[in-house]
XYZ file of C-alpha atoms in Angstrom:
574
model
C 135.217 83.280 148.732
C 133.151 80.607 147.284
C 130.812 81.379 144.763
C 127.953 79.435 145.298
C 125.914 78.644 141.770
C 125.467 75.599 139.470
C 126.639 75.843 136.904
C 130.247 77.105 138.426
C 131.316 80.943 136.840
C 133.080 80.879 133.624
C 135.630 82.515 135.445
C 135.711 84.803 138.842
C 137.561 87.528 139.999
C 136.605 87.940 144.057
C 137.743 90.352 146.964
C 136.879 90.323 150.770
C 133.746 90.756 151.878
C 130.097 90.342 150.301
C 126.599 91.631 149.513
C 124.044 91.437 152.348
C 120.975 92.263 151.249
C 118.646 94.294 154.065
C 115.349 93.417 154.720
C 114.716 96.045 151.327
C 115.587 95.555 148.154
C 115.499 98.711 145.843
C 115.616 95.411 142.630
C 116.320 99.049 139.732
C 115.929 97.621 135.335
C 116.714 99.231 131.657
C 113.801 99.765 130.070
C 114.368 96.917 127.132
C 112.866 94.019 126.098
C 112.259 91.012 128.906
C 113.869 93.291 131.815
C 110.166 93.906 133.397
C 109.492 90.597 133.253
C 112.804 88.949 135.362
C 112.599 92.027 137.209
C 109.165 90.915 138.614
C 109.763 87.183 138.686
C 113.096 88.328 140.076
C 110.246 90.172 143.152
C 108.782 86.681 143.382
C 111.308 84.183 144.057
C 112.900 87.107 146.661
C 109.902 87.303 147.779
C 109.516 83.610 148.441
C 113.493 83.777 150.575
C 111.839 86.145 152.467
C 113.044 89.519 151.430
C 110.832 92.151 151.137
C 111.449 94.474 147.253
C 110.365 97.319 145.686
C 111.092 97.502 141.618
C 111.922 100.695 139.668
C 112.213 100.920 135.530
C 115.294 103.622 134.866
C 113.355 106.386 133.693
C 110.715 105.806 137.348
C 112.089 108.162 140.108
C 113.742 106.278 143.867
C 115.293 107.960 146.724
C 118.606 107.301 147.470
C 118.486 108.686 151.530
C 116.878 105.827 152.472
C 119.654 103.931 153.942
C 117.456 100.368 154.681
C 117.526 99.344 151.016
C 119.597 97.185 149.008
C 120.119 97.711 145.274
C 119.564 95.194 142.613
C 120.509 96.194 139.292
C 119.136 94.076 135.878
C 121.717 96.152 133.069
C 121.194 96.269 129.137
C 125.298 95.956 129.232
C 126.896 93.382 127.400
C 129.247 91.435 128.911
C 132.982 92.391 127.687
C 133.410 89.145 125.911
C 135.166 87.280 123.092
C 134.385 84.439 121.579
C 137.169 82.553 119.257
C 136.307 80.791 117.013
C 139.008 79.168 115.152
C 140.455 82.623 113.431
C 137.479 84.536 113.567
C 135.788 85.888 116.642
C 132.557 86.958 118.083
C 132.879 90.021 119.777
C 130.299 92.685 121.361
C 131.452 96.052 121.415
C 131.081 98.667 124.103
C 128.869 100.805 123.910
C 127.174 98.768 121.421
C 122.877 99.691 120.460
C 120.077 97.678 121.658
C 118.883 94.900 119.543
C 121.907 94.180 117.516
C 123.636 91.300 115.206
C 127.648 91.170 115.547
C 128.230 88.926 112.545
C 131.722 87.517 111.767
C 134.107 88.566 109.082
C 137.226 86.863 108.239
C 140.704 88.312 109.548
C 138.692 91.692 110.269
C 136.320 93.335 113.289
C 132.917 92.486 113.980
C 130.132 95.070 112.998
C 126.627 95.191 114.028
C 124.546 94.032 110.702
C 120.962 94.092 112.087
C 119.030 95.166 114.210
C 117.020 91.840 114.848
C 116.883 91.092 118.954
C 116.003 86.942 117.492
C 119.867 87.160 115.340
C 122.018 88.086 118.386
C 124.766 85.213 118.098
C 124.357 82.634 121.001
C 127.017 83.353 123.067
C 125.946 86.878 123.670
C 122.703 86.610 124.435
C 123.493 83.874 127.078
C 126.266 85.369 128.552
C 125.712 87.713 131.521
C 128.537 89.456 133.803
C 127.241 89.942 137.924
C 129.695 92.923 139.571
C 128.915 93.819 143.167
C 130.104 95.628 146.356
C 129.424 95.387 149.709
C 126.180 97.696 148.653
C 125.014 96.863 145.459
C 124.263 94.557 142.516
C 124.740 93.982 138.713
C 123.479 91.686 136.894
C 124.815 93.183 132.932
C 123.491 91.245 129.576
C 122.767 92.197 126.244
C 119.544 90.274 126.872
C 116.221 89.721 129.625
C 117.615 85.717 128.460
C 120.837 86.543 130.550
C 119.505 88.758 132.694
C 117.520 85.779 133.883
C 120.121 83.589 134.379
C 122.201 85.708 136.297
C 119.521 86.464 138.537
C 119.013 82.411 139.271
C 122.737 83.002 140.069
C 122.196 85.312 142.121
C 119.212 83.615 143.969
C 121.135 79.931 144.499
C 123.918 82.196 146.641
C 121.625 83.941 148.736
C 118.977 80.013 149.544
C 122.817 78.978 150.385
C 124.708 82.095 152.595
C 122.461 84.476 152.488
C 124.892 87.243 150.305
C 126.491 87.235 147.148
C 131.101 87.701 147.175
C 132.013 90.986 145.973
C 133.758 90.219 142.860
C 133.246 90.238 139.312
C 131.647 86.865 138.159
C 131.928 85.975 134.645
C 129.621 83.550 132.126
C 129.920 82.249 128.718
C 128.200 78.586 127.926
C 130.916 76.334 126.484
C 128.231 74.949 123.980
C 124.596 76.342 122.197
C 122.149 73.586 123.601
C 122.565 71.739 126.716
C 119.561 70.038 127.292
C 117.293 67.319 128.318
C 115.096 64.093 126.825
C 111.765 62.438 127.895
C 110.497 60.156 126.451
C 106.288 61.199 127.052
C 105.130 58.477 124.977
C 105.569 55.017 126.477
C 105.095 56.564 129.885
C 102.783 59.197 130.550
C 102.979 62.246 131.908
C 101.479 65.056 133.562
C 101.775 68.832 132.266
C 102.332 70.023 136.179
C 105.604 67.542 136.293
C 106.470 68.373 132.324
C 106.712 72.449 133.771
C 108.263 72.081 136.669
C 111.080 70.072 135.119
C 111.276 72.333 132.643
C 111.476 75.013 135.930
C 114.054 73.775 137.342
C 116.438 72.410 134.330
C 116.017 76.180 132.975
C 116.688 77.378 136.665
C 120.002 75.525 136.572
C 120.700 77.303 132.581
C 118.749 74.192 130.496
C 117.465 76.340 127.438
C 116.450 73.022 125.023
C 113.820 70.508 125.895
C 113.108 67.346 124.081
C 109.969 65.509 123.975
C 109.480 62.394 122.224
C 105.535 61.804 122.577
C 105.251 58.887 120.009
C 106.622 55.360 120.593
C 105.439 52.089 119.933
C 103.723 52.107 123.176
C 102.039 55.650 122.984
C 101.525 58.624 121.393
C 100.226 60.902 124.034
C 99.201 64.463 122.409
C 95.692 64.535 121.380
C 95.447 64.681 117.749
C 93.270 65.837 114.901
C 92.008 61.674 113.747
C 91.882 60.520 117.017
C 94.880 57.723 117.126
C 96.172 59.239 120.526
C 96.661 56.749 123.295
C 93.601 56.898 126.164
C 96.136 59.144 129.080
C 97.267 61.746 126.719
C 97.928 65.419 127.006
C 95.405 67.693 124.911
C 96.390 70.466 123.034
C 95.918 72.966 125.799
C 97.660 71.372 127.577
C 100.392 70.941 125.426
C 100.640 75.285 123.714
C 100.713 75.568 128.276
C 103.531 73.858 127.544
C 105.268 75.496 125.393
C 103.667 79.140 126.597
C 106.239 78.496 130.509
C 109.712 76.565 128.252
C 109.200 79.658 126.230
C 108.668 82.289 128.980
C 111.582 80.130 130.706
C 113.766 80.179 127.356
C 114.010 76.779 126.853
C 113.370 75.947 123.369
C 111.402 72.827 123.020
C 112.055 69.955 120.975
C 109.167 67.966 118.945
C 110.121 64.808 119.121
C 107.660 62.526 116.395
C 109.823 59.571 116.101
C 109.289 57.347 111.803
C 109.203 55.434 110.028
C 110.302 53.143 113.402
C 109.117 53.336 116.712
C 105.548 54.097 114.974
C 103.825 50.673 116.278
C 101.125 53.303 118.826
C 99.922 55.303 115.341
C 99.788 52.078 113.262
C 97.485 49.886 114.554
C 95.153 52.219 114.286
C 96.343 52.288 110.335
C 97.564 48.899 110.267
C 97.703 48.560 105.919
C 101.339 51.418 106.338
C 103.466 49.030 107.999
C 106.663 46.973 107.087
C 105.533 43.725 105.602
C 106.940 40.815 107.498
C 109.959 40.089 106.561
C 112.374 36.998 106.816
C 114.270 38.692 109.858
C 115.174 36.870 113.196
C 114.097 36.938 116.854
C 111.975 39.180 119.151
C 113.826 42.568 118.527
C 112.990 42.752 114.689
C 109.790 41.328 115.134
C 109.298 43.873 118.038
C 110.984 46.951 115.017
C 108.913 45.404 112.228
C 105.712 46.273 114.608
C 106.361 49.804 115.229
C 107.892 50.586 111.040
C 106.596 52.258 107.953
C 106.220 50.777 104.667
C 108.509 53.345 103.106
C 108.516 51.745 99.995
C 104.810 52.992 99.177
C 103.545 56.249 98.387
C 100.580 56.254 100.188
C 102.179 54.715 103.847
C 104.589 58.011 102.827
C 101.915 61.035 101.956
C 100.556 59.457 105.560
C 104.395 59.858 107.921
C 104.097 63.504 106.005
C 100.198 64.228 107.492
C 100.928 63.279 110.913
C 104.155 65.604 110.439
C 101.149 67.973 108.994
C 99.537 67.731 112.593
C 102.026 69.149 114.777
C 103.638 71.519 113.777
C 100.320 73.640 114.310
C 101.109 72.657 117.369
C 105.047 73.416 117.592
C 106.382 76.793 116.638
C 109.671 76.195 114.102
C 113.028 75.703 115.636
C 114.168 72.302 115.809
C 112.533 69.081 114.838
C 113.397 65.073 115.834
C 112.527 63.076 113.218
C 113.777 59.286 114.525
C 115.489 57.344 111.676
C 116.664 54.924 114.485
C 116.109 51.693 115.028
C 113.111 50.723 112.030
C 113.835 47.338 111.576
C 116.828 45.249 112.763
C 119.831 47.206 111.022
C 121.998 43.865 111.368
C 119.109 42.066 109.409
C 118.381 44.125 106.790
C 119.322 41.603 103.480
C 116.155 39.875 105.195
C 113.929 42.729 103.803
C 113.833 42.169 99.615
C 111.025 45.168 99.415
C 113.902 47.208 100.602
C 115.929 46.598 98.320
C 113.883 46.110 95.481
C 112.728 49.672 96.230
C 116.318 51.299 97.190
C 117.673 49.626 93.171
C 114.178 50.896 91.635
C 115.337 54.803 92.909
C 118.701 54.695 93.049
C 120.232 51.945 91.078
C 121.686 48.303 90.973
C 124.650 49.069 94.099
C 121.818 50.865 96.616
C 121.052 48.790 99.599
C 117.902 50.044 102.585
C 119.574 51.751 104.570
C 119.635 54.459 100.957
C 115.760 53.873 101.182
C 115.838 55.064 104.790
C 117.734 57.947 104.332
C 115.108 58.750 101.349
C 112.612 58.375 103.709
C 114.951 60.952 105.941
C 115.601 63.532 103.437
C 112.174 63.749 102.177
C 110.201 63.903 105.674
C 114.058 66.809 106.380
C 112.994 68.616 103.047
C 109.207 68.733 104.047
C 110.548 70.297 107.070
C 112.761 72.987 106.527
C 109.980 73.861 103.698
C 107.697 74.880 106.570
C 110.839 76.437 108.731
C 111.750 73.469 110.638
C 115.902 72.049 111.568
C 115.647 68.463 110.529
C 117.772 66.346 113.180
C 117.891 62.080 113.259
C 119.371 59.417 115.445
C 122.314 58.543 114.445
C 122.110 54.684 114.378
C 120.586 54.184 110.439
C 122.320 56.561 109.426
C 125.687 57.662 106.510
C 125.607 53.752 105.905
C 124.930 53.802 102.671
C 125.963 54.932 98.830
C 122.849 58.296 99.218
C 123.908 60.951 101.323
C 122.176 62.663 104.039
C 121.457 65.955 103.886
C 123.445 68.460 104.944
C 121.153 70.154 106.902
C 119.852 67.261 109.181
C 121.664 67.104 111.944
C 122.451 64.109 113.382
C 121.761 63.158 117.476
C 124.472 60.879 118.696
C 123.250 58.638 120.971
C 125.596 55.301 120.231
C 128.135 52.957 118.658
C 127.075 49.925 120.280
C 127.128 48.198 115.913
C 130.821 48.041 114.697
C 128.753 48.414 111.372
C 127.768 51.767 112.611
C 129.043 54.814 110.898
C 131.672 56.784 112.900
C 131.416 60.246 114.242
C 134.039 60.966 111.670
C 132.235 59.874 109.205
C 129.575 63.198 109.971
C 132.552 65.609 111.113
C 134.180 64.907 107.986
C 130.965 65.183 105.307
C 130.273 68.728 107.709
C 127.080 67.578 109.519
C 126.295 69.369 112.379
C 126.361 66.855 115.538
C 124.273 66.535 119.724
C 126.351 64.056 122.204
C 122.901 62.234 123.617
C 126.068 60.143 124.954
C 124.159 57.140 126.297
C 125.814 55.024 128.980
C 126.641 57.797 130.834
C 123.913 59.948 129.861
C 120.836 57.522 129.643
C 118.482 57.210 132.902
C 116.752 54.023 131.405
C 113.647 53.016 134.073
C 113.664 49.474 134.890
C 117.686 49.875 134.236
C 116.697 47.685 131.355
C 119.420 46.446 128.117
C 121.407 46.520 130.429
C 121.980 50.445 131.071
C 122.245 51.674 135.030
C 121.515 55.153 136.467
C 123.630 57.368 135.342
C 125.376 59.074 138.707
C 127.862 62.855 138.780
C 129.843 60.264 139.715
C 130.453 58.440 136.080
C 130.185 62.431 134.976
C 133.839 62.996 137.091
C 134.954 59.813 136.552
C 134.733 59.740 133.081
C 135.586 63.832 132.652
C 132.268 64.842 130.642
C 131.991 67.636 128.590
C 129.873 68.131 125.620
C 132.293 67.493 123.036
C 133.082 63.842 124.712
C 130.728 61.109 122.604
C 130.286 57.524 123.317
C 132.776 54.353 123.510
C 133.593 53.184 119.816
C 132.263 57.006 118.092
C 136.859 57.459 116.998
C 137.402 60.113 115.571
C 140.565 60.789 113.765
C 142.020 63.748 116.903
C 143.498 66.630 115.229
C 146.348 67.344 117.381
C 148.476 64.751 119.445
C 147.547 64.021 123.539
C 147.606 66.781 126.361
C 147.427 65.614 129.035
C 145.359 69.323 131.766
C 148.286 69.696 134.200
C 147.417 67.942 137.460
C 144.947 65.806 136.663
C 144.950 61.939 136.060
C 143.225 60.717 132.255
C 140.161 59.482 133.409
C 140.041 55.327 132.453
C 137.920 53.783 129.608
C 137.528 57.066 128.431
C 141.213 58.136 128.399
C 142.166 56.666 124.900
C 142.695 58.242 121.745
C 141.342 54.482 120.339
C 137.923 54.520 122.895
C 137.155 58.351 123.586
C 135.334 60.772 120.544
C 136.507 64.140 121.873
C 135.735 67.409 120.245
C 137.758 70.727 121.001
C 139.580 73.294 119.418
C 142.789 72.293 120.442
C 143.283 69.146 121.885
C 142.024 65.724 123.021
C 142.634 66.267 126.975
C 141.794 69.911 126.335
C 140.557 72.628 129.399
C 137.317 73.783 129.405
C 136.827 76.887 127.609
C 137.804 79.772 130.106
C 138.390 83.524 129.939
C 141.187 85.095 129.476
C 142.331 89.168 128.866
C 145.199 90.024 126.884
C 147.744 88.599 128.263
C 145.967 84.829 129.345
C 145.737 84.914 132.678
C 142.063 84.860 134.176
C 141.168 87.067 136.365
C 139.749 90.136 134.712
C 138.337 93.184 135.402
C 135.632 95.770 135.579
C 137.411 97.066 132.701
C 138.558 94.351 131.034
C 138.278 92.188 127.600
C 138.041 88.418 127.771
C 138.232 86.023 125.650
C 135.933 81.755 125.591
C 137.643 80.058 123.463
C 135.191 77.217 121.982
C 134.160 74.271 120.751
C 133.864 73.497 116.206
C 130.481 75.295 115.243
C 129.721 71.770 114.021
C 128.744 70.342 117.406
C 125.504 72.141 118.625
C 125.637 70.625 122.741
C 124.865 67.746 124.451
C 121.438 66.916 125.687
C 120.934 63.823 128.799
C 117.791 61.150 128.583
C 114.731 60.127 130.687
C 114.084 56.684 128.797
C 110.586 54.810 130.025
C 111.549 51.064 128.690
C 109.846 50.463 131.572
C 107.500 51.834 134.286
C 109.238 51.286 136.966
C 109.421 54.838 138.874
C 106.756 57.004 139.577
C 106.991 60.847 138.268
C 108.147 62.094 141.910
C 110.312 59.039 141.788
C 112.223 60.550 138.914
C 111.999 63.988 139.591
C 114.409 62.733 143.080
C 115.983 59.851 140.931
C 117.730 62.888 138.583
C 117.955 65.873 141.062
C 121.662 65.438 141.652
C 122.950 63.720 138.177
C 120.877 67.136 136.850
C 123.041 69.759 138.525
C 126.468 67.470 137.154
C 125.325 67.578 133.761
C 124.078 71.434 133.449
C 127.677 71.830 134.906
C 129.582 70.521 133.267
C 127.829 70.697 130.049
C 127.714 74.663 130.708
C 131.969 74.637 131.801
C 132.152 72.479 128.857
C 133.419 69.996 131.668
C 134.141 71.441 136.053
C 136.853 72.646 138.003
C 134.184 71.814 140.990
C 135.892 68.425 142.502
C 132.868 65.963 142.932
C 133.421 67.064 146.590
C 133.127 70.718 145.878
C 130.240 70.208 143.800
C 128.060 68.322 146.305
C 128.595 71.489 148.166
C 126.576 73.634 145.868
C 123.549 71.351 145.318
C 121.019 72.981 146.970
C 118.133 71.156 149.076
């Protein structure tokens, strides 16, 4: 039997036969937070496919004598899984009480520590299993988020084949963040389009959306003091987008770039620009136009004010503050003001990179005080003597220049990292700066997974490389020096899989499965839409990313894929 859904199950055990819904589907849901909303949403989606539905909470009475009924159950029943993290494990005990927190204690089993729903470990919050026989279908999860993702799988199967394979399918995400980044600053996107694409991604398991709304070319969210672009979203529209994202379990990451890429704002406040330097070339001139004078206390306070303007909009969570392409990093010696400021603050050995790191640390500290989780781009970080705050995560997009810090430096420093692999995951309008539109084929050729970083990042492998049996290493990314790979096992490790105690990947209903996870430092991976040129309309972008987004979703969730590219294409629904 074939499971027609993306992402594919982490493991499955199918038998002959399938669940084929009759004209009327009885939908039963447990009385647990959010389950009624998911029942309502599933009914709407089933109605769209032409099925009639009735809903019952677990307290409702219903007639067992209605032979025309097919049944779907949305159950609070944590799936039988064990998350293996080094020597520790996250395990959901059988018959665990609702709203529990499972925390690892080294060398011991896990215990219930809290009843805070939001504290449920992310692996357990998102995991789910689907049990199917010929008469009924049951989705089991420890949260409404898991139920939602299970419903999306059922809908894909029904849309593709009108049935769901009989057996058990279990789903455990390989990484916490599976997201997409939108440059909605250079190009204006309507609120309707953004909501549409958030929902499309959520139905494929993408659970983070990074919203880049400030750039040299535009500022696209209404500002209190009027420095936004003519085409922009109102604060009411932004709040509605955030509402929709929350309803689909998508975390929105605001991306307010600083101290570089601030050209649009600084046109209104030129007094805060960094003074022109002796740096040469068009690139340097363009970057300087968007560079904040971080040496000036008034300019720094202006940046704090910008952040405060949008804290009111975005709830606490990840916040991308930029830190990239502040000036031409290859000509840092031509910015004497930065060098003098760094030396005055940190001594004679300090460099302009220390001035940049100091600014990032100040903004990060401000964000942390208000409950946010700061992150930055990698290209300007870890290049001076001043340490970057250990609580700043690093979005790793490139190592195009040899002077950029290697990924290993971040890992050795204990930093959390997020994979933004530019050569495989950047959708750059007009294919500017040498980029080519990303494709599913490229992901399969590179055997990309969330632990595969840009060429040149060069981490030191912990284990000797062990090729996957029956699969030749992909060219250009398949050697240790040219491929930066984080796995828990080996450079060519297989994707995380579920196993029972004997090592078998086949599960029965009562067995406890184990999933091997990436190191906790790897937060996840994102693909990015960059609007360097207004080369496509929003509808053209939707068509352009559709197949690639599905491929990314499959490989990000699974930590790779067991599908061939041909099998993957068979899963796509029109």
